[in-house]
Coordinates of C-alpha atoms in Angstrom, one line a residue:
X23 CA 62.0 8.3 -15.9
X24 CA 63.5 7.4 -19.4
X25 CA 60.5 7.6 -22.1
X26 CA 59.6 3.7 -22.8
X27 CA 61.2 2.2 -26.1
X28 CA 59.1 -1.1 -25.9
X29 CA 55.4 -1.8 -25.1
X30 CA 53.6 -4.9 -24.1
X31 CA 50.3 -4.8 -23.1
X32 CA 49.0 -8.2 -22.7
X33 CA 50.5 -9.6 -25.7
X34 CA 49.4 -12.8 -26.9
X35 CA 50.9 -15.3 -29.7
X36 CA 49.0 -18.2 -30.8
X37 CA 50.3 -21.0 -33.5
X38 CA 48.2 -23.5 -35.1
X39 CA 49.9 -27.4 -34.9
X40 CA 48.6 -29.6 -37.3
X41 CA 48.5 -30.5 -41.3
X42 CA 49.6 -27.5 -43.9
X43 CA 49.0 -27.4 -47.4
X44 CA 52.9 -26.7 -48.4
X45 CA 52.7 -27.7 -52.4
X46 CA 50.0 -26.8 -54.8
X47 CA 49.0 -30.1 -55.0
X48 CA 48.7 -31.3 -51.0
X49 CA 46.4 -27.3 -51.5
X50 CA 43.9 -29.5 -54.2
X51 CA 44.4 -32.6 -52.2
X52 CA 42.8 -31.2 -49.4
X53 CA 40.1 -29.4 -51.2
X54 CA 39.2 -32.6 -52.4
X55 CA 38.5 -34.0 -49.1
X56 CA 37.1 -31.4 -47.8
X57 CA 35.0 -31.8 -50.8
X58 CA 34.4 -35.5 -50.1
X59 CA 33.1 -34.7 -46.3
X60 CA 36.5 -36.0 -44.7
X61 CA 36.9 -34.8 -41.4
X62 CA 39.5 -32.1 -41.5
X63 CA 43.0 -32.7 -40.0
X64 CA 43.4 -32.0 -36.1
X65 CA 44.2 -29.0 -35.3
X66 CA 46.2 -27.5 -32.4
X67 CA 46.4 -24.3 -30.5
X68 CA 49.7 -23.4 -29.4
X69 CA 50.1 -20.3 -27.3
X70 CA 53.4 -18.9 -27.3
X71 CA 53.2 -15.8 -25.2
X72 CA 49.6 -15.1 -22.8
X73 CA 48.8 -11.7 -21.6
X74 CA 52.5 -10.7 -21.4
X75 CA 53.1 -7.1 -20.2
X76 CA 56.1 -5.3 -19.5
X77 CA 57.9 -1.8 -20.2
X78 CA 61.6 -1.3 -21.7
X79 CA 63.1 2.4 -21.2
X80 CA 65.7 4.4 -23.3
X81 CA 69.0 3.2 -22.0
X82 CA 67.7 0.2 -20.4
X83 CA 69.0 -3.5 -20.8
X84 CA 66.9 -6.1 -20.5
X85 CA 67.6 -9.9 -20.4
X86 CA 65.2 -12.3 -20.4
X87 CA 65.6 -15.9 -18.9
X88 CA 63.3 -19.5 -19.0
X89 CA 63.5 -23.0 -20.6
X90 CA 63.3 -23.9 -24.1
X91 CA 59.6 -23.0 -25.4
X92 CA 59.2 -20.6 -22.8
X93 CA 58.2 -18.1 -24.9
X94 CA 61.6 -15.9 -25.5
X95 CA 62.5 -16.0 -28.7
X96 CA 58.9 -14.8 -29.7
X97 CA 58.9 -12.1 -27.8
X98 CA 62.0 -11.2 -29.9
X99 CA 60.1 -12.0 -33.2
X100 CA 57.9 -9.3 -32.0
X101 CA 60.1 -6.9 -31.7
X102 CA 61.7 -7.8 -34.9
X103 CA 58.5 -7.1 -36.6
X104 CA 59.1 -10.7 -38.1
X105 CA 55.6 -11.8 -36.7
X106 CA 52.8 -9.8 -34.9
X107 CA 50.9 -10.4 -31.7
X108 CA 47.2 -12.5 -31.8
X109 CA 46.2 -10.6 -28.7
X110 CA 47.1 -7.3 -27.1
X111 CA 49.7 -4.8 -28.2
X112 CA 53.3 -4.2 -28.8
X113 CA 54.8 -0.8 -29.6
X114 CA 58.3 -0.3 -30.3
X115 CA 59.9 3.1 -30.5
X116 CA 62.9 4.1 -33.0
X117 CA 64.8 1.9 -35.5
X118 CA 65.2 -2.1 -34.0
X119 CA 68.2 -4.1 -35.3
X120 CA 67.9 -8.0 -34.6
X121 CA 70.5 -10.4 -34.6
X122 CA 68.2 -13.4 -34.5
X123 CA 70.3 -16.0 -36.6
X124 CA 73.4 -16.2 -37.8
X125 CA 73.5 -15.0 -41.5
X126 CA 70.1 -13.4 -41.5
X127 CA 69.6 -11.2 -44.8
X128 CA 72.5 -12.4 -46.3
X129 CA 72.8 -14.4 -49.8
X130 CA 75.4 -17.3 -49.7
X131 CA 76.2 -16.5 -53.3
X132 CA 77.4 -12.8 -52.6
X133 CA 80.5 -12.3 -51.4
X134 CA 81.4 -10.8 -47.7
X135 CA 81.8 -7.4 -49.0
X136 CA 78.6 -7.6 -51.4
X137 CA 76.4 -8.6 -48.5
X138 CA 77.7 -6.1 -46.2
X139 CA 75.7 -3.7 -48.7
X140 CA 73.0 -5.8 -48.7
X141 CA 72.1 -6.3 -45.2
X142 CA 73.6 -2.6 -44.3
X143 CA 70.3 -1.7 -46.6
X144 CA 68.0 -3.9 -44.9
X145 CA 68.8 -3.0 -42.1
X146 CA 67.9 0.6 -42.9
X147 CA 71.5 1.9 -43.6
X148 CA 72.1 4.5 -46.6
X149 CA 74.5 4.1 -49.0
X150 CA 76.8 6.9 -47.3
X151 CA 76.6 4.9 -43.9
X152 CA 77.2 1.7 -45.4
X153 CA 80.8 3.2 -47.3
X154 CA 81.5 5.6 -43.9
X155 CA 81.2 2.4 -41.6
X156 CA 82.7 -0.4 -44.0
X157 CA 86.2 -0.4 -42.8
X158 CA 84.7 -0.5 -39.0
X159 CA 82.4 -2.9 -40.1
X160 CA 85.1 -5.4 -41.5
X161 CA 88.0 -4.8 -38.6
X162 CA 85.5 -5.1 -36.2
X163 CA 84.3 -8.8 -37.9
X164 CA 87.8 -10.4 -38.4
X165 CA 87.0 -11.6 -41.5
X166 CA 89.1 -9.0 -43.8
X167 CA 90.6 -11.8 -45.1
X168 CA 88.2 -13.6 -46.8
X169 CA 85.7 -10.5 -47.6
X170 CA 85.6 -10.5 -50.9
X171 CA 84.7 -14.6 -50.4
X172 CA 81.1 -15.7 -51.2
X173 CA 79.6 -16.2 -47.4
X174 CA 78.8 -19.5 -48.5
X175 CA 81.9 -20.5 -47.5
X176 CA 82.0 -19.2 -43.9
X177 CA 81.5 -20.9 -41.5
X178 CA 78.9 -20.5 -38.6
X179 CA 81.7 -18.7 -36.7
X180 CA 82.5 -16.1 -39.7
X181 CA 78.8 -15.4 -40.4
X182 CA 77.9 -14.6 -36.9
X183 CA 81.0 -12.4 -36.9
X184 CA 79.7 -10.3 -40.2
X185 CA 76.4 -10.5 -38.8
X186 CA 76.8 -8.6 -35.7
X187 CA 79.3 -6.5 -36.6
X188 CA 76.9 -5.2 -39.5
X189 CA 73.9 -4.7 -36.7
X190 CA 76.2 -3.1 -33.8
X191 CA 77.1 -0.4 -36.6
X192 CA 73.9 0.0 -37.8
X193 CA 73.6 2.4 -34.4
X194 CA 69.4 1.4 -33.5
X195 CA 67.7 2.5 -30.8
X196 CA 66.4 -0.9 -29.9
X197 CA 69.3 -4.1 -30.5
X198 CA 67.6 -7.2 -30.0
X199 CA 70.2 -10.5 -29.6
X200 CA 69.0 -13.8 -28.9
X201 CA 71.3 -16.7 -27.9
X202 CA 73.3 -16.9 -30.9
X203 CA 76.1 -15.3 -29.5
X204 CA 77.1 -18.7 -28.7
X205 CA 78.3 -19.5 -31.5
X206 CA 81.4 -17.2 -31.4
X207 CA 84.0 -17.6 -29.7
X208 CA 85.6 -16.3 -26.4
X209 CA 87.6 -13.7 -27.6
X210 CA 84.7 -12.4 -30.4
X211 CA 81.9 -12.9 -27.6
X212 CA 84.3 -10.3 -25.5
X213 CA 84.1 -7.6 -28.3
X214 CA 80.2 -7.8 -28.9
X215 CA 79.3 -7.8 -24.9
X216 CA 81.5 -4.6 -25.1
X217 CA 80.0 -2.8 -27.7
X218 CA 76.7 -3.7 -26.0
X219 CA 77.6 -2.3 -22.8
X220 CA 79.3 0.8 -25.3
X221 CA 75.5 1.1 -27.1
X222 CA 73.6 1.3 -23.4
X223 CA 76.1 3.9 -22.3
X224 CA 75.2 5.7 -25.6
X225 CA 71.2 5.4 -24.1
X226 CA 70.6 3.0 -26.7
X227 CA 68.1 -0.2 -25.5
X228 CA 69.3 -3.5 -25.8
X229 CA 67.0 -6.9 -25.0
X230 CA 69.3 -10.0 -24.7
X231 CA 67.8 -13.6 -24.2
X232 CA 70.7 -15.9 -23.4
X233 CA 71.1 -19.4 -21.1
X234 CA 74.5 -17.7 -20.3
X235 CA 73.5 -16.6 -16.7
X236 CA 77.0 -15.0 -15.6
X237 CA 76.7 -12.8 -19.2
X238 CA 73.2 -11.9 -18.5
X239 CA 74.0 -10.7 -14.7
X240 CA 77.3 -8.5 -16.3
X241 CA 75.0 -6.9 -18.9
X242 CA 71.5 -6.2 -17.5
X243 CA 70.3 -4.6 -14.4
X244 CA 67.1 -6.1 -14.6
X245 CA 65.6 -9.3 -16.2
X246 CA 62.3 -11.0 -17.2
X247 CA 61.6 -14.6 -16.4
X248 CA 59.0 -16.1 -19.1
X249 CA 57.7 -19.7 -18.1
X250 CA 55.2 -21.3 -20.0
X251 CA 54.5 -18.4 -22.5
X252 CA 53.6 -16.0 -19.0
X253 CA 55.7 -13.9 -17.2
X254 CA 56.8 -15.4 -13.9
X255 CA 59.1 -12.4 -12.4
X256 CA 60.6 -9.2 -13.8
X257 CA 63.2 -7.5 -11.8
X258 CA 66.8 -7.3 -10.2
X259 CA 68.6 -9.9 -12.6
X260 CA 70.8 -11.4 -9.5
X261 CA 67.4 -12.1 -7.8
X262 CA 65.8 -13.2 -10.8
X263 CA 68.3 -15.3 -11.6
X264 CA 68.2 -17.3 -8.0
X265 CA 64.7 -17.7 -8.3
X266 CA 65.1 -19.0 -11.9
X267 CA 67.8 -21.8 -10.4
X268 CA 66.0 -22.2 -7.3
X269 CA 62.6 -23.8 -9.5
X270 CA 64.9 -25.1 -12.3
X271 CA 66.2 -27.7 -9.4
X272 CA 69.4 -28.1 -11.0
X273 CA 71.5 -28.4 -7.9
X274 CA 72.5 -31.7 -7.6
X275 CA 72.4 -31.7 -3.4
X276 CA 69.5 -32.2 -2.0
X277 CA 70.7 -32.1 1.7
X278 CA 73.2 -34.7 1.7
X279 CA 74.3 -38.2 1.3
X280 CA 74.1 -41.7 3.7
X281 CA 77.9 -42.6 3.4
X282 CA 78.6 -45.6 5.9
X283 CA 82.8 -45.5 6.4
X284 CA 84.6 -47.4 9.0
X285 CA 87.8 -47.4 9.9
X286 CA 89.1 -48.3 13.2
X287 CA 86.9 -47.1 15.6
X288 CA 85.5 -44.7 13.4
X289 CA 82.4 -45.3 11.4
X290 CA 80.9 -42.4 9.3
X291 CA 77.0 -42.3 9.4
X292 CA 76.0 -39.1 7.0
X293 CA 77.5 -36.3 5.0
X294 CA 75.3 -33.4 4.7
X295 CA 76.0 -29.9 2.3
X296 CA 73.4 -27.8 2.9
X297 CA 72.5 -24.2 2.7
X298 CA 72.9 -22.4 5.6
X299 CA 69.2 -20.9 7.4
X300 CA 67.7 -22.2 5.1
X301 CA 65.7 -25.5 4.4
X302 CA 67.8 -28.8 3.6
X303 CA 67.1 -29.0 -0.4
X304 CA 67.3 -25.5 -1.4
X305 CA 69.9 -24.8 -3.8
X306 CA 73.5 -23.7 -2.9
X307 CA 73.8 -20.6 -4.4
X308 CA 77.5 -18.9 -5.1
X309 CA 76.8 -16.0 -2.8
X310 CA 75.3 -17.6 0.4
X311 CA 77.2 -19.5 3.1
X312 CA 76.9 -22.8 3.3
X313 CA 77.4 -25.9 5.9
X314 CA 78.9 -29.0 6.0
X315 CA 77.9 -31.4 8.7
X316 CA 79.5 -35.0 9.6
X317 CA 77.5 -37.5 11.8
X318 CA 80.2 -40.0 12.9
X319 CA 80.2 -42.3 15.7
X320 CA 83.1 -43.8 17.9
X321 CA 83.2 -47.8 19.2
X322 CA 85.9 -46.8 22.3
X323 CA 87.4 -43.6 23.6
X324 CA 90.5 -42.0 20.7
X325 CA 93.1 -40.0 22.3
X326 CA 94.1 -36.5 20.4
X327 CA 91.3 -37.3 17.6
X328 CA 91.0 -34.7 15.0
X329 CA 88.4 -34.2 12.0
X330 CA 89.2 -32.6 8.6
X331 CA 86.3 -31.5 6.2
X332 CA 87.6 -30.9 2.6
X333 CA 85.7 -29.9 -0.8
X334 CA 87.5 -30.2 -4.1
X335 CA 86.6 -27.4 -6.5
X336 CA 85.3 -27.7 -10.0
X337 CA 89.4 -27.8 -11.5
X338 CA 89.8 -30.8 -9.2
X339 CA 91.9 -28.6 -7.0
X340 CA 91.4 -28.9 -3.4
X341 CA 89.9 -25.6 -2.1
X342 CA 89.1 -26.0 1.6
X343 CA 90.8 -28.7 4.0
X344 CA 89.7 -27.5 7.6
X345 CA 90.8 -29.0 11.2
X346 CA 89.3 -29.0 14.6
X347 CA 91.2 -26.1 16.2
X348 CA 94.2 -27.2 18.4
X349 CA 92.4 -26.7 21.4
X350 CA 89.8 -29.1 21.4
X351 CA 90.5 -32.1 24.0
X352 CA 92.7 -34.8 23.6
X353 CA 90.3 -37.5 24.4
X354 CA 87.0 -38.3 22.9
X355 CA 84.8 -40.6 24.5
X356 CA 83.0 -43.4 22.7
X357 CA 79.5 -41.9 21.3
X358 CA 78.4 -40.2 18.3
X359 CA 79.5 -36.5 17.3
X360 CA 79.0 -34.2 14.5
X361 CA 81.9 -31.8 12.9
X362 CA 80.5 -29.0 11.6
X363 CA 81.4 -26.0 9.4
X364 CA 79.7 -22.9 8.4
X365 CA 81.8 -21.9 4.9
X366 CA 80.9 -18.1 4.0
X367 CA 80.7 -17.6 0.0
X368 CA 83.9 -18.2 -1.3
X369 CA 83.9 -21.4 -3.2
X370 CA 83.5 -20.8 -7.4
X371 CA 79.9 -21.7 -9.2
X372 CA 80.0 -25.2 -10.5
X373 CA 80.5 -29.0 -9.3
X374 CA 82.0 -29.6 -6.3
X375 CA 82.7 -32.8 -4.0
X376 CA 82.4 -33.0 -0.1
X377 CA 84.9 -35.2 1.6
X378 CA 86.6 -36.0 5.2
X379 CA 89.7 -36.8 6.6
X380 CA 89.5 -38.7 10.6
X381 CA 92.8 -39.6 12.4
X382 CA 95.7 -38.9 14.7
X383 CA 99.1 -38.7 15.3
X384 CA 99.6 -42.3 15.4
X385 CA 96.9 -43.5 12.3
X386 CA 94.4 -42.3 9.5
X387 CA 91.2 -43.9 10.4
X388 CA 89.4 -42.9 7.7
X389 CA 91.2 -40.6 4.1
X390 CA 87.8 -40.2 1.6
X391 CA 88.2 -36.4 0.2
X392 CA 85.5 -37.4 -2.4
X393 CA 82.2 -38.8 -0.8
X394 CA 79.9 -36.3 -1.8
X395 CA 79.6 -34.5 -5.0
X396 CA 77.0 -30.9 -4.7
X397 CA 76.3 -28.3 -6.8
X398 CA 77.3 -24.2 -6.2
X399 CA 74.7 -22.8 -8.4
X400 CA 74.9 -18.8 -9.2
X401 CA 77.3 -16.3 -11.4
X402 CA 81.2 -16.9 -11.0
X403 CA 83.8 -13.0 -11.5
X404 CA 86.5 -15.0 -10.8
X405 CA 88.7 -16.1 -13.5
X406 CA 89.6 -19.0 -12.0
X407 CA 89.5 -21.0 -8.9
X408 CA 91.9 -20.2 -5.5
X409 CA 92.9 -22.0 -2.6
X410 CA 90.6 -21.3 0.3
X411 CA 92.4 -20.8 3.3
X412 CA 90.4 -19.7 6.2
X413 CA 91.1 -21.0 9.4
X414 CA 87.3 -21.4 10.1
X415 CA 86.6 -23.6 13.4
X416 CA 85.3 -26.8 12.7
X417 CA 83.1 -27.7 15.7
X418 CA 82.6 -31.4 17.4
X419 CA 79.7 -31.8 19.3
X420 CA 78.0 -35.3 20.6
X421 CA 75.3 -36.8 18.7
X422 CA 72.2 -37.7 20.1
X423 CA 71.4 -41.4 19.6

């Protein structure tokens, strides 16, 4: 096993809430009160991180996942050296580079080119490296064109651009990137996920916090999920990641929907997305199967009745229409049925509405391809959505009453 590069051992942070003394004279202001007898002003603990422990190796990414004021960007801090534990240990292992916030280390006054030195130096480059890597450093950014501009007049975009491309040269043994990759855009976002793949390949370690699930998944093996300032899992990122969604309870289906319909003889009773063997009101995840289920009922028998269950991808696209197979009978009786389909995992992560079509030859008893909108929560490789075309048997069975 790959010596460790990062070291937590119960690590604790704790922050005071409450008044501060920020000017010399709120400092003899509250001397004097103190002075007087007042009672001081409340006081808060805030812990941050508690008893956090975990192990990063040489080569090894790491992402790290949870809700705002979860704890993850002070577990970068740490690294950073910007702010130290309260409790326990961390040990880091080799030259860290963080890329924390855009234009960190760099004077608005100074000029691209003038804080390229500047930040290459603080960051620990020498001279030599700074001149050897300029020209990379500058291509890489984009920003050639306006380097020998004061940074003050970038914008968010052009400092993050600098920024990074100043760290990814910097070559550390430990890169630490919170969420503000953000802020680039698609094509720059492209080129820094690539030179972080490039610096793991190289054995370099790299710890990424970022709400982007489907980057996280396509950069690190394995991720931590902090909750609360604790660790709640550490492991595969794909199963990390499902647990993460499955308690965040962002999928918007929660079994299904009461959708009365008539139309003829047809009246709809329930439409129902649910996952499949599992319990109604788990999350739909991208790569489980799934089933769509349609209580209807009929007021007299319909000769050559057929059922269509359609979902309409996240493009507005329609991306599965399915029929009872031709060989069902010709005649249903008066009763109630369910139509059911099992869908395997093919439809793209994102929003999604469940719909039906009910008819025959001679009349459409009931068109509603949008009655119920659900959620396909999980990380999406496909560019863009397709056209599902299956053939999967849709299956009409009577309905208890």
């Amino acid at each position: 096993m790959s010596e460790a590069r990062i070291r937590f051992e119960n690590v604790g942070k704790r922050y005071v809430l409450g008044e501060r003394s920020t000017t010399a004279r709120e400092a003899v202001s509250a001397l004097a009160r103190r002075a007087r007898g007042a009672a001081p002003s409340p006081r808060t603990d805030l812990w941050s991180l508690r008893d956090v422990d975990f192990t990063v190796s040489s080569g090894e990414s790491l992402g790290i996942v949870g809700r705002n004021g979860a704890g993850k960007s002070t577990i970068l801090r740490i690294l950073a050296r910007i702010t130290t534990p309260t409790t326990g240990t961390s040990r880091t292992r080799g030259r860290v580079a963080a890329l924390l916030e855009v234009g960190t280390g760099f004077h608005p006054e100074l000029t691209g080119r003038e804080n390229v030195a500047l930040n290459g130096a603080i960051l620990g480059m020498s001279r030599r490296d700074i001149r050897s890597r300029f020209d990379s450093i500058v291509d890489f950014s984009g920003v050639e064109r306006f380097i020998d501009t004061p940074v003050k007049r970038y914008s968010s975009g052009m400092y993050l651009r600098l920024a990074f491309a100043v760290a990814a040269h910097l070559e550390p043994d430990i890169l630490v990137v919170d969420e503000i990759l953000a802020v680039g855009d698609a094509e720059f976002q492209r080129k820094c996920l690539g030179r972080m793949a490039e610096a793991e390949a190289e054995g370099r370690t790299i710890v990424f916090v970022s709400h982007d699930l489907q980057t996280l998944e396509r950069l690190c093996e394995r991720t931590l999920w902090m909750d609360a300032g604790r660790v709640r899992d550490d492991g595969d990122t794909r199963s990390v990641i499902r647990s993460y969604l499955a308690s965040s309870q962002v999928a918007a289906t929660q079994g299904g929907a009461d959708a009365v319909v008539r139309g003829g003889p047809v009246s709809v009773r329930r439409l129902r997305v649910t996952p499949a063997d599992r319990p109604a009101g788990s999350v739909l995840m991208r790569d489980e199967p799934m089933d769509l289920a349609l209580d209807f009922d009929l007021s007299e028998p319909v000769h050559e009745l057929n059922v269509a269950l359609i979902v309409t991808g996240p493009s507005g696209a329609r991306v599965l229409d399915e029929l009872l197979p031709n060989t069902e009978v010709r005649r249903r009786d008066e009763g109630a049925y369910t139509a059911s389909l099992r869908v395997p995992p093919v439809l793209t992560a994102g929003e999604h509405v469940a719909g039906l079509w009910i008819g025959n030859r001679d009349a459409d008893y009931i068109d509603e391809p949008s009655l119920l909108p659900f959620t396909v929560e999980g990380i999406d490789r496909r560019r863009s959505p397709r056209v599902v075309a299956l053939d999967l048997p849709v299956r009409l069975e009577p309905r208890a009453t």
